[in-house]
JSON list of C-alpha atoms in Angstrom, two decimals:
[
{"chain": "H", "resi": 1, "resn": "UNK", "atom": "CA", "xyz": [138.02, 99.50, 63.45]},
{"chain": "H", "resi": 2, "resn": "UNK", "atom": "CA", "xyz": [136.53, 97.40, 60.78]},
{"chain": "H", "resi": 3, "resn": "UNK", "atom": "CA", "xyz": [135.36, 93.79, 62.02]},
{"chain": "H", "resi": 4, "resn": "UNK", "atom": "CA", "xyz": [137.45, 91.05, 60.64]},
{"chain": "H", "resi": 5, "resn": "UNK", "atom": "CA", "xyz": [134.71, 89.67, 58.40]},
{"chain": "H", "resi": 6, "resn": "UNK", "atom": "CA", "xyz": [134.39, 93.13, 56.73]},
{"chain": "H", "resi": 7, "resn": "UNK", "atom": "CA", "xyz": [138.11, 93.62, 55.85]},
{"chain": "H", "resi": 8, "resn": "UNK", "atom": "CA", "xyz": [139.28, 93.33, 52.32]},
{"chain": "H", "resi": 9, "resn": "UNK", "atom": "CA", "xyz": [142.73, 91.65, 52.36]},
{"chain": "H", "resi": 10, "resn": "UNK", "atom": "CA", "xyz": [143.59, 89.62, 49.30]},
{"chain": "H", "resi": 11, "resn": "UNK", "atom": "CA", "xyz": [145.14, 91.23, 46.30]},
{"chain": "H", "resi": 12, "resn": "UNK", "atom": "CA", "xyz": [142.63, 89.45, 43.96]},
{"chain": "H", "resi": 13, "resn": "UNK", "atom": "CA", "xyz": [139.67, 91.01, 45.82]},
{"chain": "H", "resi": 14, "resn": "UNK", "atom": "CA", "xyz": [141.18, 94.41, 45.50]},
{"chain": "H", "resi": 15, "resn": "UNK", "atom": "CA", "xyz": [141.74, 93.77, 41.76]},
{"chain": "H", "resi": 16, "resn": "UNK", "atom": "CA", "xyz": [138.26, 92.54, 41.34]},
{"chain": "H", "resi": 17, "resn": "UNK", "atom": "CA", "xyz": [136.75, 95.63, 42.90]},
{"chain": "H", "resi": 18, "resn": "UNK", "atom": "CA", "xyz": [138.95, 98.06, 40.86]},
{"chain": "H", "resi": 19, "resn": "UNK", "atom": "CA", "xyz": [138.78, 96.28, 37.59]},
{"chain": "H", "resi": 20, "resn": "UNK", "atom": "CA", "xyz": [135.20, 94.96, 37.45]},
{"chain": "H", "resi": 21, "resn": "UNK", "atom": "CA", "xyz": [133.33, 97.28, 39.81]},
{"chain": "H", "resi": 22, "resn": "UNK", "atom": "CA", "xyz": [131.75, 100.67, 39.27]},
{"chain": "H", "resi": 23, "resn": "UNK", "atom": "CA", "xyz": [133.71, 103.81, 40.18]},
{"chain": "H", "resi": 24, "resn": "UNK", "atom": "CA", "xyz": [132.68, 107.10, 41.54]},
{"chain": "H", "resi": 25, "resn": "UNK", "atom": "CA", "xyz": [135.21, 109.90, 41.91]},
{"chain": "H", "resi": 26, "resn": "UNK", "atom": "CA", "xyz": [135.13, 112.88, 44.20]},
{"chain": "H", "resi": 27, "resn": "UNK", "atom": "CA", "xyz": [137.69, 115.64, 45.06]},
{"chain": "H", "resi": 28, "resn": "UNK", "atom": "CA", "xyz": [139.30, 113.76, 47.97]},
{"chain": "H", "resi": 29, "resn": "UNK", "atom": "CA", "xyz": [138.50, 110.02, 47.25]},
{"chain": "H", "resi": 30, "resn": "UNK", "atom": "CA", "xyz": [137.53, 107.48, 44.59]},
{"chain": "H", "resi": 31, "resn": "UNK", "atom": "CA", "xyz": [135.27, 104.66, 45.52]},
{"chain": "H", "resi": 32, "resn": "UNK", "atom": "CA", "xyz": [135.18, 101.47, 43.44]},
{"chain": "H", "resi": 33, "resn": "UNK", "atom": "CA", "xyz": [132.22, 99.14, 44.27]},
{"chain": "H", "resi": 34, "resn": "UNK", "atom": "CA", "xyz": [131.71, 95.57, 43.02]},
{"chain": "H", "resi": 35, "resn": "UNK", "atom": "CA", "xyz": [128.34, 94.28, 44.04]},
{"chain": "H", "resi": 36, "resn": "UNK", "atom": "CA", "xyz": [127.86, 90.79, 45.28]},
{"chain": "H", "resi": 37, "resn": "UNK", "atom": "CA", "xyz": [127.86, 88.04, 42.64]},
{"chain": "H", "resi": 38, "resn": "UNK", "atom": "CA", "xyz": [126.05, 85.50, 44.82]},
{"chain": "H", "resi": 39, "resn": "UNK", "atom": "CA", "xyz": [122.28, 85.07, 45.06]},
{"chain": "H", "resi": 40, "resn": "UNK", "atom": "CA", "xyz": [121.42, 85.59, 48.69]},
{"chain": "H", "resi": 41, "resn": "UNK", "atom": "CA", "xyz": [118.15, 83.85, 48.25]},
{"chain": "H", "resi": 42, "resn": "UNK", "atom": "CA", "xyz": [119.65, 80.66, 46.96]},
{"chain": "H", "resi": 43, "resn": "UNK", "atom": "CA", "xyz": [118.96, 77.61, 49.26]},
{"chain": "H", "resi": 44, "resn": "UNK", "atom": "CA", "xyz": [121.87, 76.78, 51.62]},
{"chain": "H", "resi": 45, "resn": "UNK", "atom": "CA", "xyz": [123.81, 79.77, 50.85]},
{"chain": "H", "resi": 46, "resn": "UNK", "atom": "CA", "xyz": [124.10, 82.42, 53.41]},
{"chain": "H", "resi": 47, "resn": "UNK", "atom": "CA", "xyz": [124.65, 86.10, 52.11]},
{"chain": "H", "resi": 48, "resn": "UNK", "atom": "CA", "xyz": [128.46, 86.97, 52.74]},
{"chain": "H", "resi": 49, "resn": "UNK", "atom": "CA", "xyz": [129.20, 90.40, 54.39]},
{"chain": "H", "resi": 50, "resn": "UNK", "atom": "CA", "xyz": [130.20, 93.38, 52.50]},
{"chain": "H", "resi": 51, "resn": "UNK", "atom": "CA", "xyz": [133.95, 93.93, 52.68]},
{"chain": "H", "resi": 52, "resn": "UNK", "atom": "CA", "xyz": [136.04, 97.22, 52.39]},
{"chain": "H", "resi": 53, "resn": "UNK", "atom": "CA", "xyz": [139.57, 97.90, 51.78]},
{"chain": "H", "resi": 54, "resn": "UNK", "atom": "CA", "xyz": [141.64, 101.12, 51.62]},
{"chain": "H", "resi": 55, "resn": "UNK", "atom": "CA", "xyz": [144.47, 102.47, 49.34]},
{"chain": "H", "resi": 56, "resn": "UNK", "atom": "CA", "xyz": [146.39, 105.41, 50.56]},
{"chain": "H", "resi": 57, "resn": "UNK", "atom": "CA", "xyz": [149.53, 106.17, 48.56]},
{"chain": "H", "resi": 58, "resn": "UNK", "atom": "CA", "xyz": [152.57, 108.22, 49.51]},
{"chain": "H", "resi": 59, "resn": "UNK", "atom": "CA", "xyz": [151.16, 111.13, 47.47]},
{"chain": "H", "resi": 60, "resn": "UNK", "atom": "CA", "xyz": [148.61, 111.61, 50.40]},
{"chain": "H", "resi": 61, "resn": "UNK", "atom": "CA", "xyz": [151.47, 112.42, 52.78]},
{"chain": "H", "resi": 62, "resn": "UNK", "atom": "CA", "xyz": [153.89, 110.82, 55.16]},
{"chain": "H", "resi": 63, "resn": "UNK", "atom": "CA", "xyz": [153.34, 107.69, 57.21]},
{"chain": "H", "resi": 64, "resn": "UNK", "atom": "CA", "xyz": [151.52, 109.59, 59.97]},
{"chain": "H", "resi": 65, "resn": "UNK", "atom": "CA", "xyz": [149.18, 111.33, 57.61]},
{"chain": "H", "resi": 66, "resn": "UNK", "atom": "CA", "xyz": [148.55, 108.29, 55.61]},
{"chain": "H", "resi": 67, "resn": "UNK", "atom": "CA", "xyz": [147.54, 106.41, 58.77]},
{"chain": "H", "resi": 68, "resn": "UNK", "atom": "CA", "xyz": [145.32, 109.14, 59.93]},
{"chain": "H", "resi": 69, "resn": "UNK", "atom": "CA", "xyz": [143.48, 109.11, 56.50]},
{"chain": "H", "resi": 70, "resn": "UNK", "atom": "CA", "xyz": [143.10, 105.32, 56.74]},
{"chain": "H", "resi": 71, "resn": "UNK", "atom": "CA", "xyz": [141.75, 105.45, 60.30]},
{"chain": "H", "resi": 72, "resn": "UNK", "atom": "CA", "xyz": [139.23, 108.16, 59.36]},
{"chain": "H", "resi": 73, "resn": "UNK", "atom": "CA", "xyz": [138.22, 106.25, 56.30]},
{"chain": "H", "resi": 74, "resn": "UNK", "atom": "CA", "xyz": [137.76, 102.99, 58.26]},
{"chain": "H", "resi": 75, "resn": "UNK", "atom": "CA", "xyz": [135.63, 104.66, 60.69]},
{"chain": "H", "resi": 76, "resn": "UNK", "atom": "CA", "xyz": [133.43, 106.25, 58.12]},
{"chain": "H", "resi": 77, "resn": "UNK", "atom": "CA", "xyz": [133.01, 102.92, 56.11]},
{"chain": "H", "resi": 78, "resn": "UNK", "atom": "CA", "xyz": [132.21, 101.04, 59.24]},
{"chain": "H", "resi": 79, "resn": "UNK", "atom": "CA", "xyz": [129.29, 103.19, 59.83]},
{"chain": "H", "resi": 80, "resn": "UNK", "atom": "CA", "xyz": [127.98, 102.68, 56.32]},
{"chain": "H", "resi": 81, "resn": "UNK", "atom": "CA", "xyz": [128.44, 98.89, 56.02]},
{"chain": "H", "resi": 82, "resn": "UNK", "atom": "CA", "xyz": [124.71, 98.19, 56.53]},
{"chain": "H", "resi": 83, "resn": "UNK", "atom": "CA", "xyz": [123.95, 100.43, 53.32]},
{"chain": "H", "resi": 84, "resn": "UNK", "atom": "CA", "xyz": [126.10, 98.11, 51.16]},
{"chain": "H", "resi": 85, "resn": "UNK", "atom": "CA", "xyz": [124.65, 94.94, 49.34]},
{"chain": "H", "resi": 86, "resn": "UNK", "atom": "CA", "xyz": [125.62, 91.66, 50.83]},
{"chain": "H", "resi": 87, "resn": "UNK", "atom": "CA", "xyz": [128.74, 90.26, 49.21]},
{"chain": "H", "resi": 88, "resn": "UNK", "atom": "CA", "xyz": [129.95, 93.63, 47.96]},
{"chain": "H", "resi": 89, "resn": "UNK", "atom": "CA", "xyz": [133.58, 94.64, 47.51]},
{"chain": "H", "resi": 90, "resn": "UNK", "atom": "CA", "xyz": [134.31, 98.21, 48.16]},
{"chain": "H", "resi": 91, "resn": "UNK", "atom": "CA", "xyz": [137.75, 99.91, 47.68]},
{"chain": "H", "resi": 92, "resn": "UNK", "atom": "CA", "xyz": [138.23, 103.46, 48.85]},
{"chain": "H", "resi": 93, "resn": "UNK", "atom": "CA", "xyz": [141.32, 105.10, 47.23]},
{"chain": "H", "resi": 94, "resn": "UNK", "atom": "CA", "xyz": [142.46, 108.35, 48.87]},
{"chain": "H", "resi": 95, "resn": "UNK", "atom": "CA", "xyz": [143.51, 111.18, 46.63]},
{"chain": "H", "resi": 96, "resn": "UNK", "atom": "CA", "xyz": [146.38, 113.67, 47.55]},
{"chain": "H", "resi": 97, "resn": "UNK", "atom": "CA", "xyz": [144.07, 116.17, 49.04]},
{"chain": "H", "resi": 98, "resn": "UNK", "atom": "CA", "xyz": [142.70, 113.72, 51.67]},
{"chain": "H", "resi": 99, "resn": "UNK", "atom": "CA", "xyz": [145.72, 114.40, 53.76]},
{"chain": "H", "resi": 100, "resn": "UNK", "atom": "CA", "xyz": [144.73, 118.02, 54.43]},
{"chain": "H", "resi": 101, "resn": "UNK", "atom": "CA", "xyz": [140.86, 117.21, 54.61]},
{"chain": "H", "resi": 102, "resn": "UNK", "atom": "CA", "xyz": [139.16, 116.95, 57.98]},
{"chain": "H", "resi": 103, "resn": "UNK", "atom": "CA", "xyz": [136.76, 114.10, 59.00]},
{"chain": "H", "resi": 104, "resn": "UNK", "atom": "CA", "xyz": [133.67, 115.96, 57.82]},
{"chain": "H", "resi": 105, "resn": "UNK", "atom": "CA", "xyz": [134.96, 116.59, 54.27]},
{"chain": "H", "resi": 106, "resn": "UNK", "atom": "CA", "xyz": [135.87, 112.92, 53.90]},
{"chain": "H", "resi": 107, "resn": "UNK", "atom": "CA", "xyz": [132.41, 112.00, 55.07]},
{"chain": "H", "resi": 108, "resn": "UNK", "atom": "CA", "xyz": [130.77, 114.22, 52.68]},
{"chain": "H", "resi": 109, "resn": "UNK", "atom": "CA", "xyz": [132.82, 112.75, 49.75]},
{"chain": "H", "resi": 110, "resn": "UNK", "atom": "CA", "xyz": [132.27, 109.21, 50.82]},
{"chain": "H", "resi": 111, "resn": "UNK", "atom": "CA", "xyz": [128.63, 109.70, 51.03]},
{"chain": "H", "resi": 112, "resn": "UNK", "atom": "CA", "xyz": [128.24, 111.34, 47.72]},
{"chain": "H", "resi": 113, "resn": "UNK", "atom": "CA", "xyz": [130.36, 108.59, 46.11]},
{"chain": "H", "resi": 114, "resn": "UNK", "atom": "CA", "xyz": [128.37, 105.69, 47.65]},
{"chain": "H", "resi": 115, "resn": "UNK", "atom": "CA", "xyz": [124.96, 107.49, 46.87]},
{"chain": "H", "resi": 116, "resn": "UNK", "atom": "CA", "xyz": [126.05, 107.67, 43.25]},
{"chain": "H", "resi": 117, "resn": "UNK", "atom": "CA", "xyz": [127.13, 104.04, 43.13]},
{"chain": "H", "resi": 118, "resn": "UNK", "atom": "CA", "xyz": [124.04, 102.53, 44.97]},
{"chain": "H", "resi": 119, "resn": "UNK", "atom": "CA", "xyz": [121.71, 104.23, 42.55]},
{"chain": "H", "resi": 120, "resn": "UNK", "atom": "CA", "xyz": [120.68, 107.47, 44.28]},
{"chain": "H", "resi": 121, "resn": "UNK", "atom": "CA", "xyz": [122.88, 109.84, 42.28]},
{"chain": "H", "resi": 122, "resn": "UNK", "atom": "CA", "xyz": [123.12, 111.15, 38.66]},
{"chain": "H", "resi": 123, "resn": "UNK", "atom": "CA", "xyz": [126.01, 111.32, 36.45]}
]
């Protein structure tokens, strides 16, 4: 489970991450990352935590499968929050193949997408 301060909930935040952020696609997921706009070194301003949200459509599967995919993705992102810049918004969108994928496959795709978005990968 993601801590409350790390959850992306508002529609505007999802839209900002998807429309103004960078995107990395993998076979099972697409990750949108909008880096934090606030300066963490500004006086009197604390760095807001990174927040993550998930989009799992009916194309992935039925309700049970969608919830299972969301739980797996939440668990994977929770372990990687420390790698994200403070104040960043992350939206992980599951593609139809994610319903049949296991935990390790989702982890590989998420790691590859985050590595590319955070500057460690090539186009």
